[in-house]
Coordinates of C-alpha atoms and ligand atoms in Angstrom, one line a residue:
X23 CA 48.9 90.8 78.4
X24 CA 48.8 94.3 79.6
X25 CA 51.6 96.7 78.7
X26 CA 53.7 97.9 81.6
X27 CA 53.9 101.7 82.0
X28 CA 56.9 103.0 83.9
X29 CA 56.0 105.6 86.6
X30 CA 58.7 108.2 86.9
X31 CA 58.0 110.3 90.0
X32 CA 59.4 113.8 90.0
X33 CA 57.9 115.1 93.3
X34 CA 61.3 115.7 94.7
X35 CA 62.5 117.7 91.7
X36 CA 59.7 119.3 89.6
X37 CA 57.3 119.0 92.6
X38 CA 59.8 120.8 94.9
X39 CA 59.7 123.7 92.4
X40 CA 56.2 124.6 93.6
X41 CA 56.3 128.0 95.3
X42 CA 57.4 127.6 99.0
X43 CA 57.5 123.8 98.8
X44 CA 61.1 123.6 99.9
X45 CA 62.1 120.3 101.5
X46 CA 65.1 119.7 103.7
X47 CA 67.3 116.6 103.2
X48 CA 65.4 114.5 105.9
X49 CA 62.0 115.2 104.4
X50 CA 63.3 114.3 100.9
X51 CA 64.7 111.0 102.2
X52 CA 61.4 110.2 104.0
X53 CA 59.4 110.9 100.9
X54 CA 61.8 108.9 98.7
X55 CA 61.4 105.9 101.1
X56 CA 57.6 106.2 100.8
X57 CA 57.8 106.5 97.0
X58 CA 59.8 103.2 96.9
X59 CA 57.1 101.5 99.1
X60 CA 54.5 102.9 96.7
X61 CA 56.3 101.1 93.9
X62 CA 57.3 103.9 91.5
X63 CA 59.8 102.7 88.9
X64 CA 62.0 105.8 88.9
X65 CA 62.5 108.5 91.5
X66 CA 63.9 111.8 90.2
X67 CA 65.5 112.8 93.4
X68 CA 66.6 116.3 92.6
X69 CA 68.9 118.6 90.6
X70 CA 72.4 117.9 92.0
X71 CA 74.1 120.8 90.3
X72 CA 71.7 123.3 91.8
X73 CA 73.5 123.4 95.2
X74 CA 75.8 121.3 97.4
X75 CA 72.8 120.5 99.6
X76 CA 70.8 119.1 96.6
X77 CA 73.8 117.0 95.6
X78 CA 74.1 115.6 99.1
X79 CA 70.4 114.8 99.4
X80 CA 70.3 113.0 95.9
X81 CA 73.5 111.0 96.9
X82 CA 71.8 110.0 100.2
X83 CA 68.6 108.9 98.4
X84 CA 70.7 107.0 95.8
X85 CA 72.6 105.2 98.5
X86 CA 69.7 104.5 100.9
X87 CA 66.7 104.1 98.6
X88 CA 68.3 103.1 95.3
X89 CA 69.0 99.5 96.5
X90 CA 69.2 96.5 94.2
X91 CA 65.4 95.9 94.6
X92 CA 64.6 99.6 94.8
X93 CA 63.7 102.1 92.1
X94 CA 66.0 103.7 89.5
X95 CA 67.3 106.9 91.0
X96 CA 67.6 109.8 88.5
X97 CA 69.0 113.3 88.9
X98 CA 68.3 116.2 86.5
X99 CA 71.1 118.1 84.7
X100 CA 71.2 120.8 82.1
X101 CA 73.1 119.6 78.9
X102 CA 76.4 120.9 80.2
X103 CA 79.4 119.0 81.6
X104 CA 79.4 120.6 85.0
X105 CA 75.8 119.6 85.7
X106 CA 76.3 116.1 84.3
X107 CA 79.3 115.6 86.5
X108 CA 77.4 116.7 89.6
X109 CA 74.5 114.5 88.6
X110 CA 76.7 111.4 88.2
X111 CA 78.5 112.2 91.4
X112 CA 75.1 111.9 93.2
X113 CA 73.3 109.1 91.4
X114 CA 76.2 106.7 91.0
X115 CA 75.6 105.5 94.6
X116 CA 72.4 103.9 93.4
X117 CA 72.2 100.3 92.1
X118 CA 70.3 101.6 89.1
X119 CA 71.4 105.2 88.5
X120 CA 70.1 107.4 85.7
X121 CA 71.4 110.7 84.4
X122 CA 68.5 112.9 83.1
X123 CA 69.8 115.7 80.9
X124 CA 67.8 118.3 79.0
X125 CA 67.9 121.3 76.7
X126 CA 65.1 123.4 75.2
X127 CA 64.2 122.9 71.5
X128 CA 61.4 125.3 70.7
X129 CA 62.1 128.4 68.6
X130 CA 61.0 130.8 71.3
X131 CA 63.4 129.2 73.8
X132 CA 66.3 129.1 71.3
X133 CA 65.9 132.7 70.3
X134 CA 65.2 134.4 73.7
X135 CA 66.5 132.1 76.4
X136 CA 69.4 130.1 75.0
X137 CA 70.4 132.4 72.1
X138 CA 71.4 129.3 70.1
X139 CA 70.8 128.1 66.6
X140 CA 69.2 124.7 65.8
X141 CA 72.7 123.6 64.8
X142 CA 74.1 124.6 68.1
X143 CA 71.4 122.6 69.9
X144 CA 72.1 119.5 67.9
X145 CA 75.8 119.7 68.7
X146 CA 75.1 120.3 72.3
X147 CA 72.8 117.2 72.5
X148 CA 75.4 115.0 70.8
X149 CA 78.1 116.1 73.3
X150 CA 76.0 116.2 76.5
X151 CA 74.2 112.9 75.9
X152 CA 77.5 111.2 74.7
X153 CA 79.3 112.5 77.8
X154 CA 76.5 111.3 80.1
X155 CA 76.5 107.9 78.5
X156 CA 80.2 107.6 79.0
X157 CA 79.5 107.8 82.7
X158 CA 76.1 105.9 83.0
X159 CA 74.3 103.2 81.1
X160 CA 70.9 104.7 81.7
X161 CA 70.6 108.2 80.1
X162 CA 67.3 110.1 79.7
X163 CA 67.2 113.0 77.3
X164 CA 64.4 115.6 77.5
X165 CA 63.6 118.2 74.8
X166 CA 62.3 121.0 76.9
X167 CA 59.2 122.8 75.4
X168 CA 58.8 119.9 73.0
X169 CA 55.1 120.6 72.5
X170 CA 55.9 123.9 70.9
X171 CA 58.8 122.6 68.8
X172 CA 58.5 121.9 65.1
X173 CA 58.1 118.1 64.9
X174 CA 60.7 117.7 62.1
X175 CA 63.4 119.4 64.3
X176 CA 62.3 117.5 67.4
X177 CA 62.8 114.2 65.5
X178 CA 66.3 115.4 64.4
X179 CA 67.1 116.2 68.1
X180 CA 65.9 112.8 69.3
X181 CA 67.8 110.9 66.5
X182 CA 70.9 112.7 67.6
X183 CA 70.2 111.8 71.2
X184 CA 69.7 108.1 70.4
X185 CA 72.9 108.0 68.3
X186 CA 74.8 109.6 71.3
X187 CA 73.5 106.9 73.6
X188 CA 70.2 108.0 75.1
X189 CA 68.0 105.2 76.4
X190 CA 64.9 107.2 77.3
X191 CA 63.5 110.1 75.3
X192 CA 61.2 112.5 77.1
X193 CA 58.6 114.7 75.3
X194 CA 57.6 117.4 77.8
X195 CA 54.6 119.7 77.5
X196 CA 56.7 122.2 79.6
X197 CA 54.2 125.0 79.6
X198 CA 51.0 123.0 79.6
X199 CA 49.9 124.2 76.2
X200 CA 49.1 121.0 74.4
X201 CA 45.7 119.5 73.8
X202 CA 45.2 115.7 74.1
X203 CA 44.6 114.9 70.4
X204 CA 47.4 117.2 69.4
X205 CA 49.8 115.8 72.0
X206 CA 49.1 112.3 70.9
X207 CA 49.8 113.3 67.3
X208 CA 53.1 114.8 68.4
X209 CA 54.2 111.6 70.1
X210 CA 53.2 109.5 67.1
X211 CA 54.9 112.0 64.8
X212 CA 58.2 111.6 66.7
X213 CA 57.8 107.8 66.9
X214 CA 57.2 107.6 63.1
X215 CA 60.2 109.8 62.2
X216 CA 63.0 108.7 64.6
X217 CA 64.9 105.6 63.6
X218 CA 65.8 103.3 66.4
X219 CA 63.2 104.8 68.8
X220 CA 61.6 101.4 69.3
X221 CA 64.7 100.3 71.3
X222 CA 64.2 103.3 73.7
X223 CA 61.6 104.2 76.2
X224 CA 59.5 107.1 75.0
X225 CA 58.3 109.2 78.0
X226 CA 55.8 112.1 78.5
X227 CA 56.0 114.9 81.0
X228 CA 53.0 117.2 81.1
X229 CA 52.3 120.4 83.0
X230 CA 48.8 121.4 84.1
X231 CA 48.5 125.0 83.1
X232 CA 45.2 124.3 81.2
X233 CA 44.2 121.5 83.6
X234 CA 45.1 118.8 80.9
X235 CA 48.3 117.3 82.3
X236 CA 46.7 113.9 83.1
X237 CA 44.6 113.8 79.9
X238 CA 47.7 114.7 77.8
X239 CA 49.8 112.1 79.6
X240 CA 47.2 109.4 78.9
X241 CA 46.9 110.5 75.3
X242 CA 50.7 110.4 74.9
X243 CA 50.7 106.9 76.4
X244 CA 48.0 105.7 74.0
X245 CA 50.2 107.0 71.2
X246 CA 53.1 104.8 72.3
X247 CA 54.8 106.4 75.3
X248 CA 55.9 103.8 77.9
X249 CA 57.0 106.1 80.7
X250 CA 54.9 108.8 82.4
X251 CA 56.4 111.6 84.5
X252 CA 54.3 112.8 87.3
X253 CA 54.2 114.0 90.9
X254 CA 52.2 113.2 94.1
X255 CA 49.2 115.5 94.4
X256 CA 50.1 116.9 91.1
X257 CA 52.4 119.5 92.7
X258 CA 55.0 121.2 90.6
X259 CA 56.1 124.3 88.7
X260 CA 53.1 126.9 88.4
X261 CA 49.9 124.8 88.1
X262 CA 51.8 121.6 88.7
X263 CA 52.6 118.4 86.9
X264 CA 50.4 115.4 86.0
X265 CA 49.1 113.9 89.2
X266 CA 50.5 110.4 89.9
X267 CA 47.4 109.2 91.8
X268 CA 45.0 110.3 89.0
X269 CA 47.1 108.6 86.3
X270 CA 47.6 105.4 88.2
X271 CA 43.9 105.1 89.2
X272 CA 42.8 105.9 85.6
X273 CA 45.0 103.0 84.4
X274 CA 43.8 100.8 87.2
X275 CA 40.1 101.5 87.1
X276 CA 39.9 101.4 83.3
X277 CA 42.4 98.6 82.7
X278 CA 40.3 97.0 79.9
X279 CA 40.1 100.3 78.1
X280 CA 43.8 101.1 78.3
X281 CA 45.3 97.6 78.4
X282 CA 48.2 99.0 80.5
X283 CA 49.3 98.5 84.1
X284 CA 51.8 99.9 86.6
X285 CA 53.8 98.5 89.5
X286 CA 52.1 100.9 91.9
X287 CA 50.7 99.5 95.2
X288 CA 47.5 101.6 95.1
X289 CA 46.7 101.2 98.8
X290 CA 49.7 103.4 99.6
X291 CA 48.3 106.4 97.6
X292 CA 46.5 108.1 100.4
X293 CA 49.4 107.9 102.8
X294 CA 51.9 109.1 100.3
X295 CA 49.6 112.0 99.5
X296 CA 49.3 112.9 103.2
X297 CA 53.0 112.7 103.7
X298 CA 53.8 115.0 100.7
X299 CA 51.2 117.4 101.7
X300 CA 52.5 117.5 105.3
X301 CA 56.1 117.9 104.3
X302 CA 55.6 120.5 101.6
X303 CA 52.9 122.3 103.4
X304 CA 50.8 122.3 100.2
X305 CA 47.2 121.3 101.1
X306 CA 45.2 118.9 98.9
X307 CA 42.0 120.6 97.8
X308 CA 38.9 118.8 99.1
X309 CA 37.6 118.1 95.6
X310 CA 40.9 116.8 94.3
X311 CA 40.3 113.4 92.5
X312 CA 41.5 110.3 94.4
X313 CA 43.1 111.9 97.4
X314 CA 40.9 115.0 98.2
X315 CA 38.8 114.9 101.4
X316 CA 35.6 114.7 99.4
X317 CA 36.7 112.3 96.7
X318 CA 34.8 109.4 98.3
X319 CA 32.0 111.2 100.2
X320 CA 28.5 111.2 99.0
X321 CA 26.4 114.3 100.0
X322 CA 23.2 114.2 98.0
X323 CA 20.4 112.0 99.5
X324 CA 19.8 110.2 96.2
X325 CA 23.5 109.3 96.0
X326 CA 23.7 108.2 99.6
X327 CA 20.6 106.0 99.1
X328 CA 22.2 104.5 96.0
X329 CA 25.5 103.8 97.6
X330 CA 23.8 102.1 100.6
X331 CA 21.8 99.9 98.2
X332 CA 24.7 99.1 95.9
X333 CA 28.1 100.9 96.2
X334 CA 28.8 100.8 92.5
X335 CA 25.8 103.0 91.7
X336 CA 28.0 106.0 92.5
X337 CA 31.4 104.6 93.3
X338 CA 33.8 103.7 90.4
X339 CA 36.6 102.9 92.8
X340 CA 36.6 101.4 96.3
X341 CA 38.1 103.8 98.9
X342 CA 40.1 100.9 100.3
X343 CA 41.8 100.5 96.9
X344 CA 43.6 103.9 97.4
X345 CA 44.2 103.1 101.1
X346 CA 41.4 105.3 102.5
X347 CA 40.4 104.0 105.9
X348 CA 40.0 107.4 107.5
X349 CA 36.9 106.8 109.6
X350 CA 38.2 103.6 111.1
X351 CA 38.5 103.9 114.9
X352 CA 41.5 101.8 115.8
X353 CA 42.8 102.3 119.3
X354 CA 41.6 103.8 122.5
X355 CA 43.0 105.2 125.8
X356 CA 43.4 101.7 127.2
X357 CA 45.5 100.4 124.3
X358 CA 49.1 99.6 125.2
X359 CA 52.4 99.9 123.4
X360 CA 52.2 96.4 122.0
X361 CA 48.8 97.1 120.4
X362 CA 50.1 100.4 119.0
X363 CA 53.2 98.7 117.5
X364 CA 51.1 95.9 116.0
X365 CA 48.6 98.4 114.5
X366 CA 51.4 100.6 113.0
X367 CA 52.9 97.5 111.4
X368 CA 49.5 96.5 110.0
X369 CA 49.1 100.0 108.6
X370 CA 52.3 99.3 106.6
X371 CA 54.8 101.4 108.6
X372 CA 58.3 100.1 108.9
X373 CA 59.0 98.7 112.4
X374 CA 60.0 101.6 114.6
X375 CA 62.9 101.3 117.1
X376 CA 62.1 101.5 120.8
X377 CA 62.9 105.2 121.2
X378 CA 60.8 106.1 118.2
X379 CA 57.9 103.9 119.4
X380 CA 58.2 105.6 122.8
X381 CA 57.8 109.0 121.4
X382 CA 54.9 108.0 119.2
X383 CA 53.3 106.2 122.2
X384 CA 53.5 109.3 124.4
X385 CA 51.8 111.4 121.7
X386 CA 49.2 108.7 121.2
X387 CA 48.4 108.6 124.9
X388 CA 48.1 112.3 125.2
X389 CA 45.7 112.3 122.2
X390 CA 43.7 109.3 123.5
X391 CA 43.3 110.9 126.9
X392 CA 41.7 113.9 125.2
X393 CA 39.5 112.1 122.7
X394 CA 39.0 108.5 123.7
X395 CA 39.2 106.8 120.3
X396 CA 42.0 107.5 117.8
X397 CA 41.5 106.9 114.0
X398 CA 44.0 105.6 111.5
X399 CA 44.2 109.0 109.9
X400 CA 45.1 110.6 113.3
X401 CA 47.7 107.9 114.0
X402 CA 49.2 108.6 110.6
X403 CA 49.4 112.3 111.4
X404 CA 51.0 111.6 114.7
X405 CA 53.6 109.3 113.2
X406 CA 54.4 111.9 110.5
X407 CA 54.9 114.5 113.2
X408 CA 57.1 112.4 115.5
X409 CA 59.0 110.3 113.0
X410 CA 60.4 113.3 111.3
X411 CA 62.5 115.5 113.5
X412 CA 64.4 118.2 111.5
X413 CA 67.1 120.1 113.2
X414 CA 65.1 123.0 114.6
X415 CA 66.8 126.2 115.5
X416 CA 63.7 127.8 117.0
X417 CA 61.8 125.5 119.5
X418 CA 58.3 126.4 120.6
X419 CA 58.1 126.1 124.4
X420 CA 54.7 127.5 125.2
X421 CA 51.7 129.3 123.9
X422 CA 49.0 131.1 126.0
X423 CA 46.1 132.9 124.4
X424 CA 43.2 134.9 125.7
X425 CA 40.4 135.7 123.3
X426 CA 36.6 135.8 123.0
X427 CA 34.1 138.6 122.8
X428 CA 34.2 141.3 123.9
X429 CA 38.0 141.3 124.4
X430 CA 41.3 142.0 122.6
X431 CA 42.9 138.8 121.5
X432 CA 46.2 138.5 123.3
X433 CA 49.0 135.9 123.1
X434 CA 52.2 135.2 124.8
X435 CA 54.7 132.8 123.2
X436 CA 57.9 131.3 124.7
X437 CA 60.5 130.0 122.4
X438 CA 64.0 128.6 122.7
X439 CA 66.3 130.6 120.4
X440 CA 69.3 129.4 118.3
X441 CA 71.6 131.2 120.8
X442 CA 70.3 128.7 123.5
X443 CA 68.2 130.9 125.7
X444 CA 64.4 130.9 126.0
X445 CA 62.5 134.1 125.7
X446 CA 58.9 135.1 125.9
X447 CA 57.0 137.9 124.0
X448 CA 53.4 139.0 124.1
X449 CA 51.2 140.7 121.5
X450 CA 47.7 141.6 120.7
X451 CA 46.1 141.0 117.3
X452 CA 42.9 141.1 115.2
X453 CA 42.3 137.5 116.3
X454 CA 44.1 134.8 118.4
X455 CA 46.2 133.6 115.4
X456 CA 47.3 137.1 114.5
X457 CA 48.3 137.7 118.1
X458 CA 50.3 134.4 118.3
X459 CA 52.2 135.2 115.0
X460 CA 52.9 138.8 116.0
X461 CA 54.3 137.5 119.4
X462 CA 56.5 135.0 117.5
X463 CA 57.7 137.7 115.1
X464 CA 58.9 139.7 118.1
X465 CA 61.3 136.9 118.9
X466 CA 62.9 136.8 115.5
X467 CA 65.9 138.8 114.1
X468 CA 64.3 138.8 110.6
X469 CA 61.0 140.0 109.2
X470 CA 58.3 137.4 108.2
X471 CA 55.1 138.1 106.2
X472 CA 52.3 135.6 106.3
X473 CA 51.1 134.8 102.8
X474 CA 48.7 131.8 103.3
X475 CA 47.0 130.2 106.3
X476 CA 44.8 127.1 106.2
X477 CA 43.4 124.8 108.9
X478 CA 41.6 121.5 108.5
X479 CA 40.4 118.6 110.6
X480 CA 42.3 115.3 110.2
X481 CA 39.1 113.2 110.5
X482 CA 35.5 113.9 111.3
X483 CA 34.5 115.0 114.8
X484 CA 35.0 118.1 116.8
X485 CA 37.7 116.5 119.0
X486 CA 40.0 115.4 116.2
X487 CA 43.5 116.8 115.4
X488 CA 43.6 120.1 113.6
X489 CA 46.2 120.4 110.9
X490 CA 47.5 123.9 110.0
X491 CA 49.6 124.9 107.0
X492 CA 51.1 128.3 106.5
X493 CA 53.2 130.0 103.8
X494 CA 55.5 132.8 104.8
X495 CA 57.7 135.2 102.9
X496 CA 61.2 136.3 104.3
X497 CA 63.7 138.8 102.9
X498 CA 63.2 141.3 100.1
X499 CA 64.2 141.8 96.5
X500 CA 66.5 139.0 95.2
X501 CA 66.8 137.6 98.7
X502 CA 63.0 137.1 98.9
X503 CA 62.1 133.5 99.7
X504 CA 58.8 131.7 100.5
X505 CA 58.6 128.7 102.9
X506 CA 55.7 126.5 104.0
X507 CA 55.2 125.0 107.5
X508 CA 52.8 122.4 108.9
X509 CA 51.6 121.7 112.4
X510 CA 49.1 119.2 114.0
X511 CA 47.5 119.4 117.4
X512 CA 44.1 119.0 119.0
X513 CA 44.3 122.7 119.8
X514 CA 44.3 124.6 116.5
X515 CA 45.9 127.6 118.1
X516 CA 48.9 125.4 119.2
X517 CA 48.8 123.8 115.7
X518 CA 49.0 127.3 114.2
X519 CA 52.0 128.2 116.3
X520 CA 53.7 124.9 115.4
X521 CA 53.1 125.5 111.7
X522 CA 54.4 129.1 111.8
X523 CA 57.6 128.0 113.7
X524 CA 58.1 125.1 111.3
X525 CA 58.1 127.5 108.4
X526 CA 60.5 129.9 110.3
X527 CA 62.8 127.0 110.9
X528 CA 63.0 126.3 107.2
X529 CA 64.0 129.9 106.6
X530 CA 66.6 129.6 109.4
X531 CA 68.0 126.3 108.1
X532 CA 68.0 127.8 104.6
X533 CA 70.2 130.6 105.9
X534 CA 72.6 127.9 107.3
X535 CA 72.6 126.1 103.9
X536 CA 70.7 123.0 105.0
X537 CA 67.6 123.6 102.8
X538 CA 67.7 124.3 99.0
X539 CA 65.3 126.8 97.5
X540 CA 63.6 126.7 94.1
X541 CA 66.2 125.0 91.9
X542 CA 64.0 126.0 89.0
X543 CA 65.4 129.5 88.9
X544 CA 68.9 128.4 88.2
X545 CA 67.8 125.7 85.8
X546 CA 65.1 127.4 83.8
X547 CA 63.2 124.0 83.9
Ligands
KIV30 O1 58.8 120.7 82.2 C1 59.9 120.4 81.7 O2 60.2 120.5 80.5 C2 60.9 119.8 82.6 C3 62.1 119.1 81.9 C4 63.3 119.5 82.6 C5 61.9 117.6 81.9 O3 60.7 119.7 83.8
ZN31 ZN1 58.5 120.0 84.2

């Protein structure tokens, strides 16, 4: 019998702490719905005390995704009454709510950040966990910076948490400092020292500063942890968190070795990765394990020859197992609405209502007219673009570009503005993208600086959709914020304009209080 490992996904909390990865409430709900389809056991939906917007979006996820058959919905809170109250207010709408509360335990955090003694921390844990448990039957307690905490004190902290009612105890490697053997020893050390721990779930939460988050999580699990905290694409604070898809596929591919299993539907991994990348604007590197563009492609002749003769010569996993069907041509310009609906259902999308299907169909027809055959990856990108309609304050109406050599790249952009009127501006630039972005900047009442720009093709072929992601900076000093935007189009200059305007809309919505920014700063998590 294989041991079940709980997958605790924190894409919407720790993942959202990635620079510029701000998500609005609609995108968070969409990702939560996909995480539920993926089969995660717990969704950490956010940090309700960070802002009214975060509280609102955790409440919505709790009510709409945390159904009786759905996952546990957790919210994070510092070990203080105000945070715990806000957290409970949000997660109580779920069938299976969880309060996740934390306090730092390492000497360096106690001395410089919290300015508390070990005695103060123990009292705080007793009160906070006890209070959380008076509200909710499922309470997780995390000892922040556990991997740099003296194991004897850590054990005392966890014993206090258990006595106060904690049901899951989390051991984070907050700064990604631990080494696998050492981290396993820490987990074992805690399990040996803490009375009553066998009745609780022991969890691990590892960051990737030394590239060891997945290895440390697996080592912690082998030492006895039964819950792993992770994020889609490994996004998160600084270098990120342990990557869900890597952990899950390690357990799946090497099940005899680990003797453990998860409830994850692995065929949903690729789609979930695409969705998170599109919504956060954080591109997945081509060489990223499991979900990177090159993860299943064989370049060297010897490898290609081997794979043709017998796939397992160089393939330890089948691409279909992770839901990779990128190159499959599925529909063409003669396909009708019915075929499209059928195919989307086969791909695992929820049935769309007639209006939504109409919008997807129109976009599909435009694409099919341009390139004849449409692949599943392209359909997925279209659905992601159409299905998700955030409230845009700036709406791109038109882009015209003139470039080439020898000439000065020139762009004119028309955009509907929040005041309701549509205006047009023109600009020249070092290249066509620079000219477009400068023209857009001329339509804005605030300054925008471009920090990152990336373009990639959705699937092979020169006629495919181009996807562009940008990261921008707005404001200065304390008011400085970064936002990411994403756009897809067969014309990469139009995709560039869409991505830039998407990021600008996040800034505009942030100004209106609809988007929360970097809860990490207020939490110190
Ligand atoms: O990295 C960390 O320590 C955390 C905790 C709040 C669990 O994110
Ligand atoms: Zn973390």
